[in-house]
Coordinates of C-alpha atoms in Angstrom, one line a residue:
X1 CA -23.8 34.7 7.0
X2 CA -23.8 36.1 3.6
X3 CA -25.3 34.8 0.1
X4 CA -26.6 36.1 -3.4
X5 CA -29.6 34.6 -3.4
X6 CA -31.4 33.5 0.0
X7 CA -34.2 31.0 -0.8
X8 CA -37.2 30.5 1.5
X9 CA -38.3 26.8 0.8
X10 CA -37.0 23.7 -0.6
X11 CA -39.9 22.7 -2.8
X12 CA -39.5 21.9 -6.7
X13 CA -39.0 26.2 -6.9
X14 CA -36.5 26.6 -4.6
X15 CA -34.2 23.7 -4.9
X16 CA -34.7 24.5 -9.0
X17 CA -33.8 27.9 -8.8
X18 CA -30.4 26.9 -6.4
X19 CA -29.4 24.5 -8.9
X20 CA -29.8 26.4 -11.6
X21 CA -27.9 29.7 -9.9
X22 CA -25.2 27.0 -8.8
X23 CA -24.8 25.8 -12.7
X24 CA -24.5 29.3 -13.6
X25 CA -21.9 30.3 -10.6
X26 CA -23.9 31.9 -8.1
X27 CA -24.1 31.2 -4.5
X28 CA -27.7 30.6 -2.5
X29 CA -28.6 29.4 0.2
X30 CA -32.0 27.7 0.8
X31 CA -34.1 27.5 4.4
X32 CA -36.6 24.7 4.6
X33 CA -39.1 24.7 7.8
X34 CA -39.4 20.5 7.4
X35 CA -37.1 17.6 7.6
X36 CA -35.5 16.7 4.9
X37 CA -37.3 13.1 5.4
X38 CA -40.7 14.7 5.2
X39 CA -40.6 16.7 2.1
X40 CA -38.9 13.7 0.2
X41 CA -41.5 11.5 1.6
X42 CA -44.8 13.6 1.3
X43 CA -46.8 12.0 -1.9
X44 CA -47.9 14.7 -4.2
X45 CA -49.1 13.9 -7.9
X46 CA -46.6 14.4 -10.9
X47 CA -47.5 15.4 -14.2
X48 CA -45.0 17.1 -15.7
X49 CA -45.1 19.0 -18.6
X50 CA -42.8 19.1 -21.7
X51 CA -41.3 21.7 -20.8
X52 CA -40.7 20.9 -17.5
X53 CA -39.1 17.5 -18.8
X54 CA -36.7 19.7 -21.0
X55 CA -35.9 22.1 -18.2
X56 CA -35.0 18.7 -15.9
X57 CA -33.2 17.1 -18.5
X58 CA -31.0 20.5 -19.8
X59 CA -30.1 20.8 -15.9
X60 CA -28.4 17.3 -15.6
X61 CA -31.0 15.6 -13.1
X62 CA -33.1 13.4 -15.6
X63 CA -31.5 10.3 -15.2
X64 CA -33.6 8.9 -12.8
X65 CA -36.9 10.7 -14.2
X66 CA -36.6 9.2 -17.8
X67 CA -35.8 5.8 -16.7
X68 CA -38.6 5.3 -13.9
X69 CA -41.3 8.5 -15.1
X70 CA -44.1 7.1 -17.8
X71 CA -44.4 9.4 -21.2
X72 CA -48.0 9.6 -21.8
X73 CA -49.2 10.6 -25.5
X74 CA -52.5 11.7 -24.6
X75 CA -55.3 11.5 -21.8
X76 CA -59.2 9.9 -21.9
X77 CA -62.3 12.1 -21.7
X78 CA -64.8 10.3 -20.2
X79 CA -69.1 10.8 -20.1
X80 CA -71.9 9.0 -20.9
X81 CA -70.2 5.9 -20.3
X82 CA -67.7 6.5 -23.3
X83 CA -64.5 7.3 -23.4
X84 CA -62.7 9.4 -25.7
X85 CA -58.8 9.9 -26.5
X86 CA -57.1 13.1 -26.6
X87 CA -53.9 12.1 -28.8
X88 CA -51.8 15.3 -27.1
X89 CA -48.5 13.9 -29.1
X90 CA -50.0 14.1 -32.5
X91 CA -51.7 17.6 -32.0
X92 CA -49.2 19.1 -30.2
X93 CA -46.4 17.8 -33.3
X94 CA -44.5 15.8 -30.7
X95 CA -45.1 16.9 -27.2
X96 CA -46.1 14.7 -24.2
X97 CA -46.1 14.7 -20.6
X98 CA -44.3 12.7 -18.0
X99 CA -45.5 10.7 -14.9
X100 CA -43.1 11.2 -12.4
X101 CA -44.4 12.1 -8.7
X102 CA -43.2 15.4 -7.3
X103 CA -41.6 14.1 -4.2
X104 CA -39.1 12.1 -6.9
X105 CA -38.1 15.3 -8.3
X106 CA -37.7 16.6 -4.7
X107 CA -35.3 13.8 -4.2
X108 CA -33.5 14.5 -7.2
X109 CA -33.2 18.5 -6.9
X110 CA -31.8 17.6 -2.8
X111 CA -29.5 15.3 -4.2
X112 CA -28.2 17.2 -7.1
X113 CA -27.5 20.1 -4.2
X114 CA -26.1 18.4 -1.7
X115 CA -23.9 16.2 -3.8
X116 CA -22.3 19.6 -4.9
X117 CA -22.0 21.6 -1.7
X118 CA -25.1 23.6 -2.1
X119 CA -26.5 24.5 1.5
X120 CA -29.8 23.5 2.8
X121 CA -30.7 24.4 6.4
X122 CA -33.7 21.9 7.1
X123 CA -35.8 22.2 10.2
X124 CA -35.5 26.3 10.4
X125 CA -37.9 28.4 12.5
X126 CA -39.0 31.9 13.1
X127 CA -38.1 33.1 9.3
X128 CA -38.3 36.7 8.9
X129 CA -37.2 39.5 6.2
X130 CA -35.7 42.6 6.4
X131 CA -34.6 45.1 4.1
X132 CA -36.4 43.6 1.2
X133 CA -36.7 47.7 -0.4
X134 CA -33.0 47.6 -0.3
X135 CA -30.4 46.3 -2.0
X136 CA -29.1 44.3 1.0
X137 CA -31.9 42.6 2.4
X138 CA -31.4 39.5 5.4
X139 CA -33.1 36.7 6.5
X140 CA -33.3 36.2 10.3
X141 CA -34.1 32.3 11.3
X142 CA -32.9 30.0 13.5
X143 CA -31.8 26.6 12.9
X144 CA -32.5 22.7 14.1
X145 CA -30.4 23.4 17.2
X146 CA -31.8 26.7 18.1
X147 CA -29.0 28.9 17.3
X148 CA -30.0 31.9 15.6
X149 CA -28.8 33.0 12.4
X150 CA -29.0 36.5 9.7
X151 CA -28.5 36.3 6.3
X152 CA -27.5 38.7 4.2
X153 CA -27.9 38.4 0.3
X154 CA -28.4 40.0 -2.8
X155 CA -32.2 38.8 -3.3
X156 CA -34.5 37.0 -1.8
X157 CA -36.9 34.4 -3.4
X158 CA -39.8 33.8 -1.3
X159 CA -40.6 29.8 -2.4
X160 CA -42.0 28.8 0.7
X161 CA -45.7 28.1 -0.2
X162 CA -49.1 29.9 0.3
X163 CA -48.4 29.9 4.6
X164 CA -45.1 31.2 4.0
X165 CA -44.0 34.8 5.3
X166 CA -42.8 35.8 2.2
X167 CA -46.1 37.0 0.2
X168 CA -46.9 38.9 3.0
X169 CA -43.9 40.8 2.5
X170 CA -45.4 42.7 -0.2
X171 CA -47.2 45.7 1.6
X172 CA -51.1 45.7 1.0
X173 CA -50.7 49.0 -0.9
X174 CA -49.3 46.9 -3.6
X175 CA -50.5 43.6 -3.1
X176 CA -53.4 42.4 -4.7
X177 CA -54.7 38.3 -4.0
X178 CA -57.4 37.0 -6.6
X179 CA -59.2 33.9 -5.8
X180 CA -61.9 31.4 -6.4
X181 CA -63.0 29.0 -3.8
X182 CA -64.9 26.0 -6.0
X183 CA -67.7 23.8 -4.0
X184 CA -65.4 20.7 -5.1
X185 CA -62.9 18.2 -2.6
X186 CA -61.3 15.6 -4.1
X187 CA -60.8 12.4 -2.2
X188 CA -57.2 10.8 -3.5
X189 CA -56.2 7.4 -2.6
X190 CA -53.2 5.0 -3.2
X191 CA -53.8 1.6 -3.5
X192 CA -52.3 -1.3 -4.3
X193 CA -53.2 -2.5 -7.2
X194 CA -52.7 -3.1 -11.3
X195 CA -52.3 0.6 -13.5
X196 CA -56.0 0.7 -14.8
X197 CA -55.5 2.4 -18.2
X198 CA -52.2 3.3 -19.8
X199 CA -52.9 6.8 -20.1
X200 CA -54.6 8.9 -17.4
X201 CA -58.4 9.1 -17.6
X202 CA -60.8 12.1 -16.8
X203 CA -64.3 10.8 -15.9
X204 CA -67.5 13.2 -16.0
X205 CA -70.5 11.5 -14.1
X206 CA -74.0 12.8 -12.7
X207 CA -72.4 11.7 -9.1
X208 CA -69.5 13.7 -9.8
X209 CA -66.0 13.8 -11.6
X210 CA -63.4 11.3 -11.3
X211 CA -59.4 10.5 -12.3
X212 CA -57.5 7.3 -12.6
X213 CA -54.1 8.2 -12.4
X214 CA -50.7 5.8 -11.5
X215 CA -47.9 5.9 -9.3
X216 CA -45.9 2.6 -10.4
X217 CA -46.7 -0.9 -11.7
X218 CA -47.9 -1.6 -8.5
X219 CA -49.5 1.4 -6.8
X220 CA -52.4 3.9 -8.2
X221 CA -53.3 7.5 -7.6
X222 CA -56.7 7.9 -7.7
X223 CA -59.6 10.3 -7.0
X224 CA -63.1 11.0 -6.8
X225 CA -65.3 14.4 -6.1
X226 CA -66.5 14.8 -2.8
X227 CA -68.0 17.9 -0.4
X228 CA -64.9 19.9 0.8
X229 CA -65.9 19.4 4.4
X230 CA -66.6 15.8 4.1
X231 CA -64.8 13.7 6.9
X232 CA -62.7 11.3 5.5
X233 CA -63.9 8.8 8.5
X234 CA -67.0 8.6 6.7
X235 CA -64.8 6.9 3.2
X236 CA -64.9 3.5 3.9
X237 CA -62.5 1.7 1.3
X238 CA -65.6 -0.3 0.2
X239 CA -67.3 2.7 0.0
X240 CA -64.7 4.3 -2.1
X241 CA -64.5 1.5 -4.7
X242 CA -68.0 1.2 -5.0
X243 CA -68.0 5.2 -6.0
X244 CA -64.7 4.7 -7.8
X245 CA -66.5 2.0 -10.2
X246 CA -69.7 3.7 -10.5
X247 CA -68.3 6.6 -12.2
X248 CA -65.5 5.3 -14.4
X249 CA -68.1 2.1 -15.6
X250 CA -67.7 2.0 -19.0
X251 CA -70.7 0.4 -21.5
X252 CA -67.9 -1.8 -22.8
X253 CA -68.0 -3.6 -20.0
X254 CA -64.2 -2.8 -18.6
X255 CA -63.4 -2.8 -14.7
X256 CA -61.7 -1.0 -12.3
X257 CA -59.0 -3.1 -11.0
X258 CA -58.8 -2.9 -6.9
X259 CA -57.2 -4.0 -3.3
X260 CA -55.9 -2.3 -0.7
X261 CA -56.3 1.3 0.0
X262 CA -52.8 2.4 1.7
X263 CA -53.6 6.3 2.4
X264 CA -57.1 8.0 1.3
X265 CA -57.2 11.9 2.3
X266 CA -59.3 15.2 1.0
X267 CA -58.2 17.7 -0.1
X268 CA -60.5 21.7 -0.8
X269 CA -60.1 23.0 -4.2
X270 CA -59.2 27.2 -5.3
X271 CA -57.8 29.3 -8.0
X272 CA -55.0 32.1 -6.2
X273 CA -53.0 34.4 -7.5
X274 CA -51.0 37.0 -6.0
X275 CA -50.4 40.3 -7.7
X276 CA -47.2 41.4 -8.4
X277 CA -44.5 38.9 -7.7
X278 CA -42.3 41.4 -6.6
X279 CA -41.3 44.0 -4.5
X280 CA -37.9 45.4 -4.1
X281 CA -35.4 42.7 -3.8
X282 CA -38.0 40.2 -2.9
X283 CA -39.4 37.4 -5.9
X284 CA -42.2 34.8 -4.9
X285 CA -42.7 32.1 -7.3
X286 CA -44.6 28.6 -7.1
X287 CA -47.5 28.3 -4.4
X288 CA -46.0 31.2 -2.8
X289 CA -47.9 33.5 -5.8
X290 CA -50.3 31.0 -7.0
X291 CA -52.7 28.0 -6.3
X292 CA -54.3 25.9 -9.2
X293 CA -57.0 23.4 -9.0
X294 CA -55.4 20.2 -9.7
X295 CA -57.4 19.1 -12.7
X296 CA -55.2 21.2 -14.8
X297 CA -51.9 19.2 -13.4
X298 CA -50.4 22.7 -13.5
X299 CA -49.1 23.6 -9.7
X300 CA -45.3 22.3 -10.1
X301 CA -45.0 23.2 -13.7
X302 CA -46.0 26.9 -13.1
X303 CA -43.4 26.7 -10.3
X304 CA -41.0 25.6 -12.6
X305 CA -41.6 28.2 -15.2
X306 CA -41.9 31.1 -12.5
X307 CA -37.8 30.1 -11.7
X308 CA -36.8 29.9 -14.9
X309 CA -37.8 33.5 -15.5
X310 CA -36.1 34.6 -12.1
X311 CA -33.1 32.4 -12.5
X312 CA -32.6 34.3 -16.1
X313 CA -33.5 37.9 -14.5
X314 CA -30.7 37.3 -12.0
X315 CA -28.2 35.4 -14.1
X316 CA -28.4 38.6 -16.1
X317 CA -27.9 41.0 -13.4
X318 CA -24.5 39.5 -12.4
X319 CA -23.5 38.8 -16.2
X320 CA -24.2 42.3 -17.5
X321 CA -25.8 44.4 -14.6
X322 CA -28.7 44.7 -16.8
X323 CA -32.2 44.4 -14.6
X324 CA -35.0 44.8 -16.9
X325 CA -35.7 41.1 -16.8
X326 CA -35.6 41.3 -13.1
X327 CA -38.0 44.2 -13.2
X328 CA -40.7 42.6 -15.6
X329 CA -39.9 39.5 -13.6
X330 CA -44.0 39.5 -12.6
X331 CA -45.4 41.2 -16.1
X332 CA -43.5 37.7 -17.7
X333 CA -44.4 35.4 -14.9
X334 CA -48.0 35.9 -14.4
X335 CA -48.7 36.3 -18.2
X336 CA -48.6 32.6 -18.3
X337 CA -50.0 32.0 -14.8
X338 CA -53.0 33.8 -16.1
X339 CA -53.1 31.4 -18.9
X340 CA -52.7 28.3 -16.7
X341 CA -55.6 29.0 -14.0
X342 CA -57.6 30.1 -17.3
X343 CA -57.6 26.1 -18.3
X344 CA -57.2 24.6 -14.9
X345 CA -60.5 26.6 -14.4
X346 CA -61.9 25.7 -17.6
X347 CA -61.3 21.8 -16.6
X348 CA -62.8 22.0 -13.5
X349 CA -66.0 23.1 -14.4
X350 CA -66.7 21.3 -17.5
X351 CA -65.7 17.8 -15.3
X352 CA -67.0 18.6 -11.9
X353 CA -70.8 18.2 -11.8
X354 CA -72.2 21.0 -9.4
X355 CA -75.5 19.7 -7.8
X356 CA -76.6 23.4 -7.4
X357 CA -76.8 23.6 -11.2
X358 CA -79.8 23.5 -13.4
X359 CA -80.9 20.5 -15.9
X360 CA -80.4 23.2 -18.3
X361 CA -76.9 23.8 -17.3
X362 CA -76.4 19.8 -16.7
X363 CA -77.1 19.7 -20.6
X364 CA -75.2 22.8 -21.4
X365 CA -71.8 20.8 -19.4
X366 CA -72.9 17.7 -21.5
X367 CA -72.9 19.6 -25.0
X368 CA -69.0 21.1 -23.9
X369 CA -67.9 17.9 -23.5
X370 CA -69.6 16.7 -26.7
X371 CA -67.8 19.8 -28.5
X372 CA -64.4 19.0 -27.2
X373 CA -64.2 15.3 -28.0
X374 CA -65.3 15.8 -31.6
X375 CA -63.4 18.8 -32.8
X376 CA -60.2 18.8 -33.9
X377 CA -59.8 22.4 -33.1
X378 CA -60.7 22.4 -29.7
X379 CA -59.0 18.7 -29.0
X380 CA -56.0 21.2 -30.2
X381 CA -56.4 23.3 -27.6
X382 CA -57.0 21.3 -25.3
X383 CA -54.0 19.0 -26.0
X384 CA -51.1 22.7 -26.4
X385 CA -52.7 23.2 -22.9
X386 CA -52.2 20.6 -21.4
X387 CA -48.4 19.8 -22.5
X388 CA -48.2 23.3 -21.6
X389 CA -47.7 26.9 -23.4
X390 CA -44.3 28.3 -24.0
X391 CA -42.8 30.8 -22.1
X392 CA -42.2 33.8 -23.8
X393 CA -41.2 37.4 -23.4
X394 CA -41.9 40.1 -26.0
X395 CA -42.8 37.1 -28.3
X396 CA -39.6 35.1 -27.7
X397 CA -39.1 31.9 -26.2
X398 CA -37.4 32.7 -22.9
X399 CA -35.5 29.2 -22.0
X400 CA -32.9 28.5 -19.6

């Protein structure tokens, strides 16, 4: 079996990257260890950058985004009991985000593939690599029926997650992982109920942080800070309300709409990044390189920007035989992943109260807050953040 590019997972990276390959004429082929039902169907949160909009729109698959995804203008900063609105579209001259679950871009991307030919092989096991110093590399899996298979491509583009094989790849001569473990869980529910707040609200409280987020009309994404190794047993969905409510209670007197929880989990929080990228003909982009904290909403969109950098690198090898995108593929890459876990870790702390911490610090955490919601230069930052940076290379816009 032969291919240009052999993709290892059919997340938002890899299904991105083989449509975008296919719109430029090149052949890939994409493994996926799940069902196809399951990573459709697996709930994960979806805010989408501007950029990532663009990038979904430009590659023909926004239809469905723009007429069921909510634009959001800005987000609420919430302590004391106060809220206080971050007007992103006006500080960022026109940006805004979009509310549109990743699983619903999943659907879209297998869709947009499928619908033109593009080969998925759901259901694969025992994914190896070969060759990956050489210009032919392979893939050796086998598929749902058993039947063993070797694929021979171009590149490879590990975007199979942080428990993929593919990072490990990399020898540990040349590898180096950074990461940050934070004392933080969050407990997400959905529940059936009314959106709370039109725009997505952040919620600082001496019990610890909280988010109201949405879903649709009808069903809610929220969370609340819990210990990591808490046992989700001990969440009743009284008990969760009650927390819910304590922390977002504002002293205007507004309240938390609820009903019934549908699914409640918790989830650990870290900051990862692998170091390069690369290595021979091998590329790892998305979770595969890099973990965020979610307070940043920066995990899919990093993903996103990773394949637009690769997708370019490898659109120019075949256009021009030119690969000095390909080879700064990581130094391009990770210059704005750097810049993403810098705010995602700048979030987390200044909304996540840490018990260990002094009344000193407590005050300090208080004051940032304080700072943030009453200057215009920092509400700046905030807001070009959190819309998300452009992607550049040697102080270009690199776009697909």
């Amino acid at each position: 079996m032969k291919t240009k590019v052999g993709i290892i997972g059919a997340g938002p990276a890899g299904l991105m990257l083989s449509h975008l390959l296919h719109l430029e004429g090149i052949d890939s082929i994409v493994l996926e260890s799940r069902s196809r039902e399951e990573i459709e169907g697996t709930i994960r949160a979806g805010v989408l950058e501007q950029g990532t909009v663009d990038l979904i729109n430009a590659a023909g698959l926004g239809e469905r985004m723009m007429k069921e995804g909510k634009i959001h203008h800005g987000i609420e900063l919430q302590y004391n009991g106060q809220r206080h609105r971050v007007n992103m579209h006006e500080l960022t001259e026109g940006k805004e985000i979009m509310v549109y679950p990743q699983h619903e871009v999943i659907k879209d991307l297998v869709s947009a593939r499928l619908d033109a030919g593009g080969e998925i092989f759901f259901n694969v096991e025992g994914v190896t690599l070969h060759g990956i110093s050489t210009e032919s590399p392979q893939i050796l899996f086998s598929d749902f029926d058993g039947e063993a298979h070797e694929l021979h491509c171009d590149f490879i583009a590990g975007c199979d997650g942080f428990h993929g094989p593919s990072r490990k790849m990399i020898p540990e001569l040349f590898r180096q992982e950074k990461q940050k473990i934070y004392p933080f869980g969050w407990l997400g529910i959905l529940a059936e109920t009314p959106i709370a707040n039109p725009e997505l609200i952040y919620a600082n409280h001496d019990r610890g942080f909280a988010l109201l987020s949405t879903r649709t009309p009808e069903l809610q994404r929220h969370y609340i800070q819990v210990d990591p190794k808490d046992d989700i047993s001990n969440w009743s969905d009284d008990r969760i309300w009650t927390e819910l409510k304590t922390r977002v209670d504002t002293n205007d007197g507004w309240e938390l709409p609820d009903g019934p929880i549908v699914q409640k989990n918790i989830v650990s929080m870290r900051s990862f990044v692998c170091e390069p990228m690369q290595y021979g003909r091998l590329f790892i982009a998305g979770d595969a390189a890099h973990i965020v904290p979610p307070t940043g909403a920066k995990g899919l969109n990093l993903a996103m920007t990773d394949i637009q950098v690769l997708k370019q690198g490898i659109s120019r090898f075949y256009r021009f035989g030119e690969k000095e995108l390909l080879n700064k593929y990581s130094e391009i890459a990770l210059r704005r992943v750097w810049k993403a876990q810098r705010f995602s870790y700048w979030m987390t702390t200044m909304l996540h109260t840490d018990h260990n911490k002094t009344s000193f610090e407590r005050s300090i955490q208080l004051s940032e807050l304080d700072y943030v919601t009453s200057s215009r230069a920092a509400l700046k930052s905030l807001a070009e953040n959190y819309v998300g940076l452009p992607l550049e290379w040697e102080g270009s816009s690199l776009l697909v």
